[in-house]
Structures are given as C-alpha cells and as structure tokens.
Coordinates of C-alpha atoms in Angstrom, one line a residue:
Chain A
M174 CA -11.4 -36.1 4.1
N175 CA -8.5 -35.5 2.2
I176 CA -6.9 -31.7 1.9
E177 CA -8.6 -31.2 -1.5
E178 CA -12.0 -32.0 -0.8
K179 CA -11.8 -30.0 2.9
A180 CA -10.6 -26.8 0.7
S181 CA -13.5 -27.1 -1.9
K182 CA -15.9 -27.6 1.3
E183 CA -14.6 -24.9 3.3
P184 CA -16.7 -21.2 2.4
M185 CA -14.9 -19.2 0.2
I186 CA -16.5 -16.3 2.0
E187 CA -17.1 -16.3 5.3
F188 CA -19.0 -13.2 7.2
I189 CA -19.2 -13.9 11.4
D190 CA -21.1 -10.5 12.9
V191 CA -19.6 -8.2 10.8
H192 CA -20.1 -4.3 12.5
K193 CA -18.9 -1.3 10.3
W194 CA -19.4 2.6 11.6
F195 CA -18.8 5.2 9.3
G196 CA -18.1 7.8 12.3
E197 CA -21.4 7.3 14.3
F198 CA -23.4 6.1 11.0
H199 CA -23.9 2.2 11.8
V200 CA -23.5 1.1 8.3
L201 CA -23.1 -3.0 8.9
Q202 CA -25.0 -4.3 11.7
G203 CA -23.9 -8.0 12.6
I204 CA -23.6 -9.4 8.9
D205 CA -23.2 -13.3 9.1
L206 CA -22.9 -14.7 5.2
S207 CA -21.8 -17.3 4.0
V208 CA -20.4 -17.7 0.3
D209 CA -19.6 -21.3 -1.4
R210 CA -16.9 -21.8 -3.8
Q211 CA -18.9 -21.6 -7.2
E212 CA -21.5 -19.7 -5.6
R213 CA -23.3 -16.6 -7.3
I214 CA -25.0 -14.1 -5.3
V215 CA -27.3 -11.3 -5.9
I216 CA -27.1 -8.6 -3.2
C217 CA -29.7 -6.0 -4.0
G218 CA -31.1 -2.9 -1.7
P219 CA -31.9 0.6 -1.5
S220 CA -28.7 3.0 -1.6
G221 CA -27.6 3.7 1.9
S222 CA -28.3 -0.5 2.9
G223 CA -24.4 -1.2 3.0
K224 CA -24.5 -3.7 0.3
S225 CA -21.5 -2.1 -1.8
T226 CA -19.6 -1.7 2.0
L227 CA -20.1 -4.9 2.5
I228 CA -18.4 -6.6 -1.2
R229 CA -15.8 -4.0 -0.6
C230 CA -15.1 -5.2 2.9
I231 CA -14.1 -8.2 0.9
N232 CA -10.9 -6.9 -0.5
R233 CA -10.5 -4.8 2.4
L234 CA -11.2 -1.2 0.9
E235 CA -13.0 -1.0 3.7
G236 CA -11.6 -2.0 7.0
H237 CA -14.4 -3.6 9.6
Q238 CA -14.7 -3.0 13.6
R239 CA -16.3 -6.2 14.4
G240 CA -16.5 -9.7 13.6
R241 CA -14.6 -11.6 11.3
I242 CA -14.5 -12.0 7.9
V243 CA -12.6 -14.8 6.3
V244 CA -11.7 -14.7 2.7
D245 CA -10.4 -18.5 1.3
G246 CA -8.8 -19.1 4.3
I247 CA -7.5 -16.2 5.5
E248 CA -8.6 -14.0 8.0
L249 CA -8.7 -10.4 7.0
T250 CA -6.8 -8.2 9.8
N251 CA -4.7 -5.2 9.6
N252 CA -1.5 -7.6 8.1
I253 CA -1.1 -6.0 4.9
K254 CA 0.8 -8.8 3.4
N255 CA -2.3 -10.9 4.2
I256 CA -4.5 -8.2 2.6
E257 CA -2.1 -7.9 -1.0
K258 CA -2.4 -11.9 -0.8
I259 CA -6.3 -11.8 -0.7
R260 CA -6.8 -9.0 -3.1
A261 CA -4.9 -11.0 -5.9
E262 CA -7.2 -13.5 -5.7
V263 CA -10.3 -11.2 -5.8
G264 CA -11.0 -9.8 -8.9
M265 CA -13.2 -6.4 -8.1
V266 CA -16.0 -4.1 -10.7
F267 CA -16.7 -0.9 -10.1
Q268 CA -19.4 1.2 -10.9
H269 CA -17.5 3.7 -12.9
F270 CA -15.2 1.5 -14.9
N271 CA -12.3 2.7 -12.8
L272 CA -9.4 2.0 -15.6
F273 CA -6.2 3.5 -15.5
P274 CA -7.0 6.4 -18.3
H275 CA -2.7 6.6 -19.0
L276 CA -2.5 2.9 -19.8
T277 CA -3.9 1.3 -23.3
I278 CA -6.4 -1.4 -22.9
V279 CA -4.3 -4.3 -23.0
E280 CA -1.5 -2.3 -20.6
N281 CA -4.8 -2.3 -18.1
L282 CA -4.6 -5.6 -18.2
S283 CA -1.0 -6.9 -17.9
L284 CA -0.2 -4.4 -15.1
G285 CA -1.7 -6.6 -12.5
P286 CA -0.5 -10.1 -13.8
I287 CA 3.2 -8.4 -14.2
W288 CA 4.0 -6.4 -11.5
V289 CA 1.7 -8.9 -8.7
R290 CA 2.2 -12.3 -10.5
R291 CA 5.5 -11.6 -11.7
I292 CA 4.5 -13.0 -15.0
P293 CA 6.9 -12.1 -17.6
K294 CA 5.6 -9.2 -20.2
K295 CA 5.1 -11.2 -23.1
E296 CA 3.4 -13.7 -21.4
A297 CA 1.0 -11.1 -19.6
E298 CA 0.2 -9.5 -23.0
E299 CA -1.3 -12.8 -24.4
T300 CA -3.4 -13.6 -21.4
A301 CA -4.7 -9.8 -21.8
M302 CA -5.8 -10.7 -25.2
Y303 CA -6.7 -13.9 -24.6
Y304 CA -8.9 -12.3 -21.9
L305 CA -9.9 -9.4 -24.2
E306 CA -11.3 -12.1 -27.1
K307 CA -13.3 -13.3 -24.4
V308 CA -15.3 -10.2 -23.4
H309 CA -15.8 -9.4 -27.3
I310 CA -13.5 -6.7 -27.6
A311 CA -9.7 -7.6 -29.0
E312 CA -9.8 -4.9 -31.8
Q313 CA -9.3 -2.0 -29.2
A314 CA -6.5 -3.2 -27.5
R315 CA -3.9 -0.6 -28.4
K316 CA -6.5 2.0 -27.8
Y317 CA -6.7 4.3 -24.5
P318 CA -9.9 3.8 -22.1
G319 CA -10.9 7.0 -23.0
Q320 CA -11.3 6.5 -26.4
L321 CA -14.0 3.7 -25.6
S322 CA -17.7 3.8 -24.7
G323 CA -19.1 3.2 -21.5
G324 CA -19.9 -0.6 -22.3
Q325 CA -16.7 -1.0 -23.7
Q326 CA -14.9 0.1 -20.6
Q327 CA -17.1 -1.9 -18.3
R328 CA -16.1 -5.5 -20.6
V329 CA -12.0 -3.7 -20.4
A330 CA -12.4 -3.8 -16.5
I331 CA -13.8 -7.5 -16.4
A332 CA -11.2 -8.6 -18.2
R333 CA -8.7 -6.6 -16.4
S334 CA -10.3 -8.5 -13.3
L335 CA -10.2 -11.5 -15.0
C336 CA -6.3 -10.9 -16.0
M337 CA -5.5 -11.9 -12.1
N338 CA -6.9 -15.6 -12.4
P339 CA -8.9 -15.0 -9.1
K340 CA -10.8 -17.0 -7.2
V341 CA -13.6 -14.5 -6.7
M342 CA -15.4 -12.1 -8.2
L343 CA -17.1 -8.9 -7.1
F344 CA -19.4 -6.7 -9.1
D345 CA -20.3 -3.4 -7.2
E346 CA -23.1 -2.1 -9.3
P347 CA -21.2 -3.1 -12.9
T348 CA -24.6 -1.3 -14.7
S349 CA -25.7 1.9 -12.4
A350 CA -23.2 4.1 -14.8
L351 CA -24.5 2.9 -18.1
D352 CA -26.4 4.0 -21.2
P353 CA -29.3 1.6 -21.1
E354 CA -28.2 0.5 -24.7
M355 CA -25.3 -0.8 -22.9
I356 CA -26.5 -3.2 -20.3
K357 CA -27.0 -5.9 -22.1
E358 CA -23.4 -6.2 -23.2
V359 CA -21.8 -6.2 -19.7
L360 CA -24.9 -8.3 -18.6
D361 CA -24.2 -10.9 -21.7
V362 CA -20.3 -11.0 -20.3
M363 CA -21.4 -11.8 -16.4
I364 CA -23.5 -14.7 -18.1
E365 CA -20.5 -16.1 -20.0
L366 CA -18.7 -15.6 -16.7
A367 CA -21.4 -17.3 -14.5
Q368 CA -21.6 -20.7 -17.0
E369 CA -17.6 -21.1 -16.6
G370 CA -18.5 -21.4 -13.1
M371 CA -17.0 -18.6 -11.2
T372 CA -17.9 -17.4 -7.6
M373 CA -19.5 -14.4 -7.9
I374 CA -20.9 -11.7 -5.5
V375 CA -23.0 -9.1 -8.0
V376 CA -24.7 -5.7 -6.4
T377 CA -27.2 -5.1 -8.7
H378 CA -31.0 -3.8 -9.5
E379 CA -31.2 -6.0 -12.9
M380 CA -33.2 -8.4 -11.3
G381 CA -33.8 -10.4 -14.7
F382 CA -30.0 -11.1 -14.4
A383 CA -30.5 -12.0 -10.5
R384 CA -33.2 -14.8 -12.0
S385 CA -31.6 -16.0 -14.5
V386 CA -27.9 -16.6 -12.8
A387 CA -28.2 -16.1 -9.4
H388 CA -28.0 -18.9 -6.8
R389 CA -29.2 -16.6 -4.2
V390 CA -30.7 -13.0 -3.8
L391 CA -30.3 -11.1 -0.7
F392 CA -31.9 -8.5 0.2
M393 CA -29.9 -5.5 2.6
D394 CA -31.5 -2.8 4.8
F395 CA -30.4 -0.8 7.2
G396 CA -26.7 -2.8 7.5
K397 CA -29.2 -6.1 7.9
I398 CA -29.1 -9.1 5.5
V399 CA -33.2 -8.8 6.0
E400 CA -33.5 -12.3 3.9
G401 CA -32.0 -14.2 1.5
N402 CA -33.5 -17.3 -0.6
T403 CA -33.0 -19.1 -4.5
P404 CA -34.3 -16.0 -7.3
E405 CA -37.8 -18.7 -7.6
E406 CA -38.6 -18.1 -3.7
F407 CA -37.4 -14.6 -3.4
F408 CA -39.4 -12.8 -6.1
K409 CA -42.1 -15.6 -6.1
N410 CA -42.1 -15.0 -2.4
P411 CA -40.8 -12.5 -0.4
Q412 CA -40.4 -13.3 3.1
H413 CA -40.8 -9.6 4.8
E414 CA -42.8 -6.2 4.2
R415 CA -40.1 -4.1 2.8
T416 CA -38.7 -7.0 0.6
R417 CA -42.1 -7.0 -1.0
L418 CA -41.6 -2.9 -0.8
F419 CA -38.6 -2.8 -2.5
L420 CA -39.4 -5.1 -5.1
S421 CA -42.5 -3.2 -6.0
Q422 CA -40.7 -0.4 -6.4
I423 CA -38.3 -1.7 -8.7
L424 CA -40.2 -4.2 -11.2
H425 CA -43.5 -1.4 -11.1
Chain B
M153 CA -39.5 38.6 -59.1
K154 CA -36.0 38.5 -57.8
Q155 CA -33.7 35.9 -59.7
A156 CA -32.2 33.6 -56.8
V157 CA -28.7 32.9 -56.7
P158 CA -27.7 29.1 -56.9
A159 CA -26.0 28.5 -53.2
G160 CA -23.1 27.3 -55.1
E161 CA -22.6 31.0 -56.3
L162 CA -23.1 32.6 -53.3
K163 CA -20.0 34.2 -51.7
P164 CA -19.6 35.6 -48.3
P165 CA -19.8 39.6 -48.4
V166 CA -16.5 40.8 -48.7
T167 CA -16.2 42.6 -45.5
H168 CA -16.4 39.6 -43.8
I169 CA -13.3 37.8 -45.2
G170 CA -9.6 38.1 -46.7
I171 CA -7.7 40.9 -45.2
I172 CA -10.7 43.2 -45.0
G173 CA -12.0 40.8 -42.9
W174 CA -9.7 39.9 -40.4
T175 CA -9.0 43.9 -40.1
K176 CA -12.8 44.4 -39.1
T177 CA -13.2 42.1 -36.6
N178 CA -9.8 41.7 -35.2
L179 CA -9.0 45.6 -35.1
F180 CA -12.0 47.7 -35.5
D181 CA -14.6 45.7 -34.2
G182 CA -16.6 47.9 -32.1
V183 CA -15.7 51.9 -30.9
F184 CA -13.4 51.2 -27.7
N185 CA -11.2 48.6 -30.1
S186 CA -10.6 50.8 -32.5
I187 CA -9.6 53.2 -30.4
L188 CA -7.5 51.1 -28.4
T189 CA -6.6 49.8 -32.2
L190 CA -5.4 53.7 -33.2
V191 CA -4.0 54.1 -30.0
T192 CA -1.0 50.9 -30.0
L193 CA -0.4 52.3 -33.7
F194 CA 0.8 55.1 -32.5
F195 CA 2.9 54.2 -29.5
L196 CA 4.0 51.2 -31.9
W197 CA 5.0 53.9 -34.7
K198 CA 6.8 56.4 -31.6
V199 CA 8.7 52.7 -30.0
V200 CA 10.0 50.7 -32.7
P201 CA 11.6 53.5 -35.6
P202 CA 13.8 55.1 -32.3
L203 CA 14.7 51.1 -30.9
F204 CA 15.3 50.3 -34.3
R205 CA 18.1 52.9 -35.4
W206 CA 19.7 52.8 -31.3
A207 CA 20.0 49.0 -31.7
F208 CA 20.9 48.7 -35.3
L209 CA 21.8 51.1 -37.8
D210 CA 23.8 54.1 -35.2
S211 CA 25.2 50.7 -32.9
A212 CA 29.1 50.1 -32.8
W213 CA 29.3 45.9 -33.4
H214 CA 32.9 45.7 -32.5
T215 CA 35.0 48.9 -31.5
T216 CA 36.6 49.6 -28.0
G217 CA 34.6 51.4 -25.5
Q218 CA 36.2 54.5 -26.6
A219 CA 34.5 54.8 -29.9
C220 CA 31.6 52.9 -28.4
R221 CA 31.0 56.2 -26.5
E222 CA 31.5 58.3 -29.7
A223 CA 28.3 56.2 -31.7
A224 CA 25.1 57.4 -31.3
G225 CA 23.7 54.1 -30.5
A226 CA 24.0 50.7 -28.9
C227 CA 27.1 49.6 -28.3
W228 CA 27.5 46.0 -28.9
S229 CA 31.7 45.9 -28.4
I230 CA 30.8 45.8 -24.7
I231 CA 29.4 41.9 -26.1
S232 CA 31.6 41.1 -28.7
I233 CA 34.6 42.3 -26.5
N234 CA 34.1 40.8 -23.4
Y235 CA 31.8 37.7 -24.4
R236 CA 33.9 35.2 -23.1
F237 CA 34.0 36.8 -19.7
I238 CA 30.7 36.6 -19.9
L239 CA 30.7 33.4 -20.6
F240 CA 33.1 31.7 -18.9
G241 CA 34.1 33.9 -15.7
F242 CA 37.3 33.5 -14.1
Y243 CA 38.0 29.7 -15.9
P244 CA 41.5 29.9 -17.1
Y245 CA 41.3 31.5 -21.3
E246 CA 43.1 28.8 -22.8
E247 CA 40.9 26.3 -21.0
Q248 CA 37.6 27.7 -22.3
W249 CA 37.0 25.1 -24.4
R250 CA 36.2 22.6 -21.9
P251 CA 33.5 24.4 -20.1
L252 CA 32.0 25.3 -23.9
L253 CA 32.5 21.8 -25.3
A254 CA 30.8 20.9 -21.7
M255 CA 27.7 22.6 -22.6
L256 CA 27.2 21.3 -25.9
I257 CA 27.0 17.5 -24.6
L258 CA 24.2 19.1 -22.2
F259 CA 22.1 20.8 -24.5
G260 CA 22.8 17.6 -26.9
L261 CA 21.5 15.4 -24.7
L262 CA 18.7 17.7 -23.6
F263 CA 17.6 18.2 -27.8
Y264 CA 18.4 14.2 -27.8
S265 CA 16.0 13.8 -24.8
R266 CA 13.1 15.6 -26.5
N267 CA 11.6 13.0 -28.3
R268 CA 10.0 10.8 -25.8
E269 CA 10.9 7.3 -28.6
H270 CA 13.9 7.8 -27.5
W271 CA 13.1 7.6 -23.7
K272 CA 15.2 4.7 -23.2
K273 CA 17.5 2.6 -20.9
S274 CA 20.4 3.8 -23.1
L275 CA 19.3 7.4 -22.8
A276 CA 19.6 7.0 -19.0
Y277 CA 23.3 6.2 -19.2
A278 CA 24.1 8.4 -22.0
W279 CA 22.9 10.6 -19.5
I280 CA 25.4 9.4 -16.5
I281 CA 28.3 9.1 -19.0
G282 CA 27.5 12.5 -20.3
L283 CA 26.9 14.2 -17.0
F284 CA 30.6 12.4 -15.9
T285 CA 32.2 13.6 -19.3
M286 CA 30.9 17.4 -17.8
G287 CA 32.2 17.0 -14.6
L288 CA 35.7 15.5 -15.7
L289 CA 36.0 18.6 -18.3
M290 CA 35.3 21.0 -15.5
T291 CA 37.4 19.9 -13.1
G292 CA 40.3 17.8 -15.4
G293 CA 43.2 17.1 -13.4
I294 CA 43.6 13.6 -15.6
L295 CA 44.4 12.8 -19.0
G296 CA 46.3 15.7 -19.5
L297 CA 43.7 18.2 -18.5
P298 CA 45.1 20.5 -16.1
P299 CA 43.0 21.7 -13.2
V300 CA 40.9 24.1 -12.4
E301 CA 39.5 25.1 -9.1
S302 CA 36.1 25.3 -8.9
T303 CA 36.3 28.8 -7.5
Q304 CA 37.3 29.5 -10.9
W305 CA 34.3 28.2 -12.5
G306 CA 32.0 31.0 -13.5
G307 CA 29.3 32.6 -15.6
L308 CA 27.1 30.4 -18.2
P309 CA 28.1 26.9 -17.2
L310 CA 27.7 27.9 -13.3
T311 CA 24.1 29.1 -14.1
L312 CA 23.5 25.6 -16.0
L313 CA 24.6 23.4 -13.6
L314 CA 23.5 25.0 -10.5
A315 CA 20.2 24.6 -12.6
V316 CA 20.5 21.6 -14.0
F317 CA 22.0 19.8 -11.5
G318 CA 19.2 21.9 -8.7
L319 CA 16.2 20.7 -11.0
T320 CA 16.6 17.2 -11.7
A321 CA 17.5 16.5 -7.8
A322 CA 15.0 18.7 -6.6
Y323 CA 11.9 17.0 -8.4
P324 CA 12.7 13.8 -6.9
L325 CA 12.9 15.2 -3.6
G326 CA 9.4 17.4 -4.1
V327 CA 7.6 14.4 -5.5
M328 CA 9.0 11.9 -2.4
L329 CA 8.2 15.0 0.3
A330 CA 4.2 15.3 -1.5
L331 CA 4.3 12.1 -1.0
G332 CA 5.2 12.1 2.5
R333 CA 2.4 14.7 3.5
R334 CA -0.1 12.7 2.8
S335 CA 1.0 9.3 4.1
R336 CA -0.8 7.9 6.9
M337 CA 2.1 7.7 9.5
T338 CA 2.3 10.4 11.3
G339 CA 5.9 11.3 12.3
V340 CA 6.6 10.8 8.2
K341 CA 3.7 13.0 7.4
V342 CA 4.8 15.6 10.6
L343 CA 8.4 16.0 8.9
C344 CA 7.9 16.6 5.5
V345 CA 4.8 19.2 6.5
L346 CA 7.7 20.8 8.9
Y347 CA 10.0 20.6 6.4
I348 CA 8.2 22.2 3.5
E349 CA 6.3 25.0 5.3
L350 CA 9.5 26.3 7.2
I351 CA 11.6 26.0 3.8
R352 CA 8.7 28.1 1.8
G353 CA 8.7 30.3 5.2
V354 CA 11.9 31.5 4.4
P355 CA 13.7 33.3 1.3
L356 CA 16.6 31.8 -0.5
I357 CA 18.5 34.4 0.4
S358 CA 18.4 33.8 3.7
L359 CA 18.9 30.1 2.9
L360 CA 21.8 31.2 0.6
F361 CA 23.5 32.8 3.2
M362 CA 22.7 30.2 6.0
S363 CA 24.5 27.8 3.6
S364 CA 27.8 30.0 3.2
I365 CA 27.8 31.8 6.7
I366 CA 26.4 29.7 9.2
F367 CA 26.5 26.3 8.6
P368 CA 30.5 26.4 8.2
L369 CA 30.4 27.4 11.7
F370 CA 28.9 23.7 12.7
L371 CA 31.6 22.0 10.9
P372 CA 34.6 20.7 13.1
E373 CA 38.7 22.9 12.3
G374 CA 39.8 22.6 8.6
V375 CA 36.5 21.1 7.2
T376 CA 35.2 22.9 4.0
F377 CA 32.5 22.1 1.8
N378 CA 32.7 23.4 -1.8
K379 CA 31.0 27.1 -1.8
I380 CA 28.9 26.0 -5.0
L381 CA 28.0 22.3 -3.8
R382 CA 26.9 24.4 -0.4
A383 CA 24.5 26.5 -2.8
Q384 CA 23.3 24.0 -4.8
V385 CA 22.3 21.9 -2.1
A386 CA 20.5 25.6 -1.1
I387 CA 18.9 25.4 -4.1
I388 CA 18.0 21.9 -4.6
L389 CA 16.4 22.2 -1.0
F390 CA 14.0 25.7 -1.4
T391 CA 12.7 23.9 -4.9
A392 CA 11.9 21.1 -3.7
A393 CA 9.0 22.9 -1.0
Y394 CA 7.9 24.5 -3.7
I395 CA 7.1 21.4 -5.8
A396 CA 6.1 19.6 -3.5
E397 CA 3.3 21.4 -2.5
V398 CA 2.0 21.8 -6.6
I399 CA 2.2 17.5 -6.5
R400 CA 0.7 17.4 -3.6
G401 CA -2.2 19.0 -5.4
G402 CA -2.1 16.8 -8.4
L403 CA -2.4 14.2 -6.2
Q404 CA -5.0 15.4 -4.4
G405 CA -6.6 15.9 -7.8
M406 CA -7.0 12.3 -8.1
A407 CA -10.3 10.0 -8.3
R408 CA -10.3 7.2 -5.2
G409 CA -11.8 4.9 -7.9
Q410 CA -7.6 5.4 -9.1
Y411 CA -6.6 3.8 -5.9
E412 CA -9.5 1.6 -5.0
A413 CA -8.7 0.0 -8.5
A414 CA -5.1 -0.5 -8.5
E415 CA -5.3 -1.6 -4.4
S416 CA -8.1 -4.1 -5.3
M417 CA -6.0 -6.2 -7.9
G418 CA -3.1 -7.0 -5.3
L419 CA -0.5 -3.8 -6.5
N420 CA 1.4 -2.7 -3.5
Y421 CA 1.8 1.2 -2.0
Y422 CA 4.9 1.4 -4.4
Q423 CA 3.9 -0.1 -7.1
T424 CA 0.2 2.3 -7.4
M425 CA 1.8 5.4 -6.0
R426 CA 4.7 4.2 -8.9
L427 CA 2.5 2.7 -11.9
V428 CA -0.6 4.4 -11.5
I429 CA -1.1 7.2 -9.5
L430 CA 2.2 9.5 -10.0
P431 CA 2.2 9.0 -14.3
Q432 CA -1.3 10.5 -13.6
A433 CA -0.6 12.9 -11.1
L434 CA 2.8 15.2 -12.7
K435 CA 0.5 15.4 -15.9
I436 CA -1.9 17.0 -14.4
V437 CA 0.3 19.3 -12.4
I438 CA 3.4 19.8 -15.6
P439 CA 1.9 23.6 -15.8
P440 CA 2.5 24.9 -12.7
T441 CA 5.8 22.3 -12.1
V442 CA 7.5 24.1 -14.9
S443 CA 6.3 27.5 -14.0
I444 CA 8.1 26.3 -10.6
L445 CA 11.3 25.3 -12.1
I446 CA 11.7 28.5 -14.1
S447 CA 11.5 30.8 -11.9
A448 CA 14.0 28.1 -10.0
F449 CA 16.5 28.7 -13.1
K450 CA 16.0 32.6 -12.6
D451 CA 16.4 32.4 -9.1
T452 CA 20.2 31.2 -9.4
S453 CA 21.4 34.3 -10.3
L454 CA 21.1 35.3 -6.7
V455 CA 23.7 33.2 -6.1
V456 CA 26.0 36.3 -6.2
I457 CA 25.1 37.1 -3.1
I458 CA 27.6 34.5 -2.0
A459 CA 30.4 35.7 -4.1
L460 CA 30.1 33.0 -6.8
F461 CA 30.2 34.7 -10.3
D462 CA 27.1 33.2 -12.4
L463 CA 26.6 34.9 -15.7
L464 CA 25.0 37.6 -14.0
K465 CA 27.8 38.5 -12.1
T466 CA 30.2 38.0 -14.7
T467 CA 28.0 40.6 -16.7
Q468 CA 28.5 43.2 -14.1
S469 CA 32.0 42.6 -13.5
V470 CA 32.3 43.5 -17.2
L471 CA 30.2 46.9 -16.6
S472 CA 32.6 48.0 -13.3
N473 CA 35.5 48.2 -16.0
P474 CA 35.8 51.6 -16.3
E475 CA 36.5 51.5 -20.4
W476 CA 33.1 49.9 -20.7
M477 CA 31.6 51.3 -17.2
G478 CA 27.7 53.4 -18.6
F479 CA 27.0 50.5 -20.8
S480 CA 24.8 48.7 -18.8
R481 CA 21.8 48.9 -21.1
E482 CA 23.4 46.2 -23.7
A483 CA 25.1 44.3 -21.3
Y484 CA 21.6 43.4 -19.6
V485 CA 19.9 43.1 -22.7
F486 CA 22.2 40.5 -23.7
V487 CA 21.9 38.8 -20.5
A488 CA 18.1 39.3 -20.9
I489 CA 18.0 37.6 -23.7
L490 CA 20.4 34.4 -22.7
Y491 CA 18.0 33.8 -19.6
F492 CA 15.1 34.0 -21.8
L493 CA 16.7 31.3 -24.2
G494 CA 16.5 29.4 -21.2
C495 CA 13.6 29.8 -20.0
F496 CA 11.4 30.0 -23.5
S497 CA 12.7 26.7 -24.2
M498 CA 11.7 25.2 -21.1
S499 CA 8.5 26.0 -21.8
N500 CA 8.4 24.9 -24.8
Y501 CA 9.6 21.8 -24.2
S502 CA 6.8 21.3 -21.4
R503 CA 4.5 22.0 -23.9
R504 CA 5.5 19.0 -26.2
L505 CA 5.6 16.7 -23.3
E506 CA 1.9 17.5 -22.3
K507 CA 1.1 16.9 -25.5
E508 CA 3.1 13.5 -25.7
L509 CA 1.7 12.9 -22.9
S510 CA -2.0 13.6 -23.3
K511 CA -2.3 11.0 -26.8
G512 CA -4.4 8.7 -24.3
D513 CA -7.1 11.5 -23.8

C-alpha cells in the first residue's frame, strides 16, 4: 500500500471516546465517530443534545476533556500551531453567518487566503470572485454584509470557507436563522457542494436535505450518538424509541 | 351641498407651515414652553447687547495698558500687544518663526490626514518626516539655526507638543493594555489590571509631581532627564489607562461569533485582533475615546505646576506685568477660544471619522 492510498483510507475525522463538560454539565458523553474522506454526515437531535458542541470540537472552538480527536492525521491537543493548521483545513459555516461587517464581501473572502495561506492579494481576490460566482452572488462583491439578505449572507459565508480550499466543511445549523423563503437558496448551494465530493458534516433539521445528500444520518440525544444509519434506513426504520419520537415531532 | 376641493389644491393650514408654523411648534408649543421662550428672550435681551458693547463697541484694540484703563469696554490690546509672548513664551524673539512653521506643518498634516483616501503609506512617511522637521525647527543647532534649549520652549507649541505626542503615544499603549487586561495569560493580565487601577487611582497632578520631583531622586548623581519629556511621559501613562478601559468596553461589546469566525479560518491571535476585532471595537468606542482625548488635551495645562510655560502659564505671566494687571477677562477669553478651537476640531474630526467608517452599516 503506498502512502497516498494510505492517506485516502485513513479517516478524515476520528472521535475516540470523547467527553466534554461545561462546568458540571456532561455535554458529550463518550462520542465514537469516524468520518471518511468525501463522506457526508447529517447530525440531528433535540436542542441541548450536544450536536453543535460535537462539530465545534472538530476545529477546537471547544476543547474536549477526555478521549482523542484526530483530524486529517493530526491529533487535537493544546498545541496552538496544530490547531491553526487544522482550522485552515476545516471550513465552518455558522448559524448567524458571522461575516465581518467592516469588510466588503470580497474582502471577507480574501482575508483568510491572504493572511493564513499567504496568497498574493490579487490572486486571492480572483479566487474570491470564483467562489462568489459559484454561490451565485458575484454581483454583490463590493457591498458590505449589512447590505445583503440573510440567505445571501449565508451563501457568502459558505464561499468564504471554500476560499480556504478546505478538506472538510462543517455546517452548524446553517439555515436556522433564515427566513423560510431563503432556506432553499442556501440548501441548493450546499447540495452543489455535496455533488462535487466535499466532505461535509452538517448539523441541521432539514430532513429533505439529509435524505438527498447524506451518506449517514446521526441522531444525538443527551450527549450521545443514539443511532446512525443511511438516510433510507434512518427514516424508514428508526431503531430507538427516542429517535422515533424526535422524527415524529419534526416530520409532523 | 359642499363643493369638494380637489386634493392637489388643498394646502396645509397657514399655522402649520413657514415661519408661523415653525415658531408655533418650536417656541410656543403649550403654556410651559411659551413661558420658557419668553424668559429666555428676556435674558438674551439683558445679556447680549451689553456684552456686544463691551466686546466690540467700547473696546480698545491696539493701545497701551494705560489707554486701556480709560476705555469702558474690553481691552483686547493685552492680546494684540503681547500675543507673541502668549503664543511662544520665552522662545527667542527672532527665532519665533520656527515654532510657527512647526505648528503650520502640524496643522497641514492634520488637515491632510482628515481625508481617508489619503491614508496610505506615503502619509505615514509624511508624518515621520514632518515630526522630525518640527523637532529640528524647535531645537535647532544645525543648518545655521541657532540652538534653543527646551527650557525656553513655551506657549502654544508646548501645549500642542504635549497634546499631540501624548495622545498619539497613549492610544496604542491603551490598546495594548486593554488587550492585556483580557489576556488569558495570568501574568500579563495582573500587570495590566494593576497598572490601570493604580494610574486611575491617582490624579494627574500627583503623577506630574512624581515625575518632576520624586523620579529624579532615583537617578544617579548628575543624570537628568528633560523636564518636558518627564511631563510628557506622565501624561502618556495617565491617558493610556483611561483609553484602555474605554477600549476594553468596546472589546466586550464584540459578538463571540466574530472571534469564532476569524479563528475557525486559521487566523492567529494577533491577526484576529488586528484584522477583525480591533477595527470594529475601536470604531464603536470612538465617541468615548474622543472625550478622553479632549479632556487630556485640556489637562496638559496642569503642567504649570511643574513650572512649564504652556499656553495658560504664558498668559498668566502677561497678567502679572503691572501694565496689564487686571485685564484677566480678556486674556482668559482669548485662551479659552484657542482651547475651544482645539477641542472643537477634535470632536468634529471624530464625527467625520465615524461617518467614514460606518459606511458598511
């Protein structure tokens, strides 16, 4: 087996018995999870179940207190250099977009490439324009985030992450803060991304999206992964009582 | 049946538009406001005409002190005869064009920097060269300029020197202290908290005294520090502590998501602060920061207590001259106008800056 093959066989992200506490609150209770390259995972579950915390551990926005997390062959520790290396490879899209309001759209996109990847400004702006085209929003490049609608801002946020040419994309409830009519434009962009083979972990309650793009759907409750399965099996044939209850609540 | 008026021809009632409308809504809107308006008008009538007569009609503009005493109104002669001493203090009379030129360079640079489009690298170089030239003009000693000891500096150039250097040095120091106070490194944090609380716990006057009286005691025999420099350092240290607290307020107002977005793309701490957090936080706190800068500008007049001849002190010196004794009103009005011009342009400048920077919102 040569090195390249080994690298592609090695999981992109691996959780081994990961625990985390917020004060006394045991938010992650022994997570074991392995995500392959190009795999797309949707995580759902009631609020407070630890699903956001789980994906925020992947780029160390939250630190875990027990167990191991390995991302792209690098174990997450307190080593700040390693953390920065991993963050550069892991894109993240937030519920509230978190664009930088003092910078124009194209400046938002080129900031990371210029300062983290050390790419010349001109080249970084060309890349930025390429990804803005991709999320169908190139005409807004010179505006400021505050001048855009929520759906447009979220598409910009996705493009901003893509500009870093990440190996994984994390989505933390990307459509929860959007008005209903804007959800589709964001999901469409995410579906296009999925079709290109991006490794994605998405926390969402958009079950239609889960059905059409996910390889695996995970259900979390009380800090544990209760069950995980292919979308067909997951929706048709949920194994656990709590999963059934949750699905009945969100699917009506 | 009544004839309906076509909508286009219907005019608002005459009592709601024009001068009458304005007067009614702004001056005589109800009994209480009407009384207030009348009382105000009465006081204006009592105050403005005599003041105008004192300042302009009965005033002496360019006479001797003796002639002034015979005039009924203001004695502006105290300014027009003594302005060079008030403005430049003991700076040698023939050389006073040098501080004047230095101040003009300063004003020119300040004026040019108002426009954000001029904020380029070349502007930074212009400031460095400008400040260097100003220093050269003030000290002299080369290019055929006779040297002038800093003990002879005084008046407006000294006030501006203390203010401009004090504020430009205090600001970055304040930013660093604010960041330090929020640092996760306990040592740095404790040092910054101690510094800020200690400095804020003492009045500026005591700092000035310490820098001019106590500090030299710790120096070895024969080593002295320039007095202006010592006052300057005291002003910088003092102002920085206040600026730090205001900026800390701005930093606390930043949403967690901004840090997370910056960190999640791999920016390190310094990049996150410099590129994402500080530009936004500093913008939020422009108004309180400018308040501090304005009060610091006025506080430079406290250096009189360590016998530096700033603008206020040179004015007082003129007043102690027997010929001009007793014309303090005129002299202080003049100084007040100069201070007002300085402070007002600062707040004007900050409003422009806020407008420029809030284009994105």
